[in-house]
XYZ file of C-alpha atoms in Angstrom:
118
model
C 15.375 -28.479 6.098
C 14.985 -26.544 2.872
C 16.094 -22.956 2.758
C 13.622 -20.605 1.007
C 14.849 -19.447 -2.386
C 14.882 -15.820 -1.286
C 17.190 -16.619 1.666
C 19.393 -18.768 -0.543
C 19.780 -16.040 -3.141
C 20.424 -13.434 -0.452
C 23.153 -15.582 1.071
C 24.714 -16.130 -2.354
C 24.542 -12.497 -3.457
C 25.815 -10.273 -0.687
C 23.668 -11.360 2.245
C 21.076 -8.662 1.565
C 17.574 -9.758 2.416
C 14.621 -7.413 2.057
C 11.824 -7.811 4.596
C 8.687 -9.557 3.414
C 5.931 -7.145 2.488
C 2.295 -8.047 3.052
C -0.306 -6.114 1.078
C -4.006 -5.422 1.516
C -5.770 -3.402 -1.160
C -8.768 -1.140 -0.839
C -10.523 0.122 -3.955
C -11.851 3.658 -4.425
C -14.810 3.696 -6.776
C -14.653 7.459 -7.248
C -12.706 9.233 -9.965
C -9.543 10.686 -8.449
C -5.960 11.049 -9.650
C -3.006 9.373 -7.962
C -1.532 12.708 -6.876
C -4.824 13.920 -5.435
C -5.401 10.589 -3.708
C -1.922 10.655 -2.129
C -2.491 14.202 -0.901
C -5.900 13.291 0.529
C -4.553 10.172 2.262
C -1.721 12.252 3.726
C -4.173 14.840 5.052
C -6.578 12.207 6.391
C -3.875 10.401 8.399
C -1.876 13.564 9.178
C 1.376 12.304 7.652
C 3.457 13.671 4.763
C 3.892 12.026 1.382
C 7.348 10.426 1.362
C 9.602 10.103 -1.709
C 7.662 12.632 -3.711
C 8.657 12.885 -7.365
C 9.724 9.231 -7.470
C 8.037 6.212 -9.001
C 6.935 4.923 -5.569
C 5.714 7.752 -3.354
C 4.040 6.593 -0.160
C 2.396 7.737 3.071
C 3.386 6.191 6.389
C 0.681 4.775 8.618
C 0.874 3.691 12.241
C 2.935 0.734 13.412
C 5.187 0.186 10.407
C 2.565 0.156 7.668
C 2.461 2.434 4.654
C 0.240 3.303 1.668
C 1.072 3.280 -2.020
C -1.428 4.017 -4.774
C -1.826 2.139 -8.033
C -3.117 4.170 -10.905
C -5.368 2.588 -13.518
C -3.497 1.589 -16.661
C -3.747 3.804 -19.730
C -7.293 4.014 -20.959
C -8.809 2.179 -17.984
C -11.492 3.933 -15.950
C -11.410 4.072 -12.182
C -11.332 2.349 -9.690
C -8.175 3.452 -7.953
C -6.327 0.841 -5.891
C -4.830 1.905 -2.567
C -2.297 -0.670 -1.408
C -1.554 -0.875 2.307
C 1.745 -2.622 3.010
C 3.114 -4.056 6.222
C 6.250 -5.960 7.149
C 4.497 -7.356 10.252
C 1.825 -9.705 8.886
C -1.024 -10.100 6.449
C -3.523 -9.483 9.267
C -1.702 -6.268 10.194
C -1.893 -5.034 6.579
C -5.621 -5.842 6.456
C -6.336 -4.132 9.784
C -4.474 -1.001 8.687
C -6.325 -1.083 5.332
C -9.722 -1.312 7.037
C -8.771 1.500 9.407
C -7.709 3.645 6.445
C -10.920 2.746 4.590
C -13.059 4.004 7.492
C -10.933 7.143 7.868
C -11.129 7.988 4.165
C -14.871 7.358 3.923
C -15.458 9.714 6.858
C -12.950 12.287 5.561
C -13.889 12.284 1.870
C -17.239 10.641 1.256
C -15.578 8.302 -1.270
C -17.140 4.925 -1.924
C -14.449 2.402 -0.940
C -14.413 -1.374 -0.623
C -11.772 -3.837 0.534
C -10.294 -6.051 -2.179
C -9.892 -8.928 0.277
C -12.141 -11.108 2.392
C -13.146 -9.460 5.644
């Protein structure tokens, strides 16, 4: 039986193995900055922004999922990508993303679409 490369490398380099992260992205078609979007997500789900003033701030969601926000690259217009991560499964990440989408649309009036097949 073949050992996945990630497990092999982890066993060779200190035994550290990061959990697999599944990601489901929702796209906000409204103009909003990353900082504003993080603050709004935090308010909408009633959770604080974690690791503020770092390169990867995030907001925790229910059941081990969390949100990170991708900003458009320099000179690109919106949309803004909201990535919902989970260590549970791809389906869990998608369910949490769809739940967040509905919450944000009700809370903000933003136009949001999933960036995955529903």
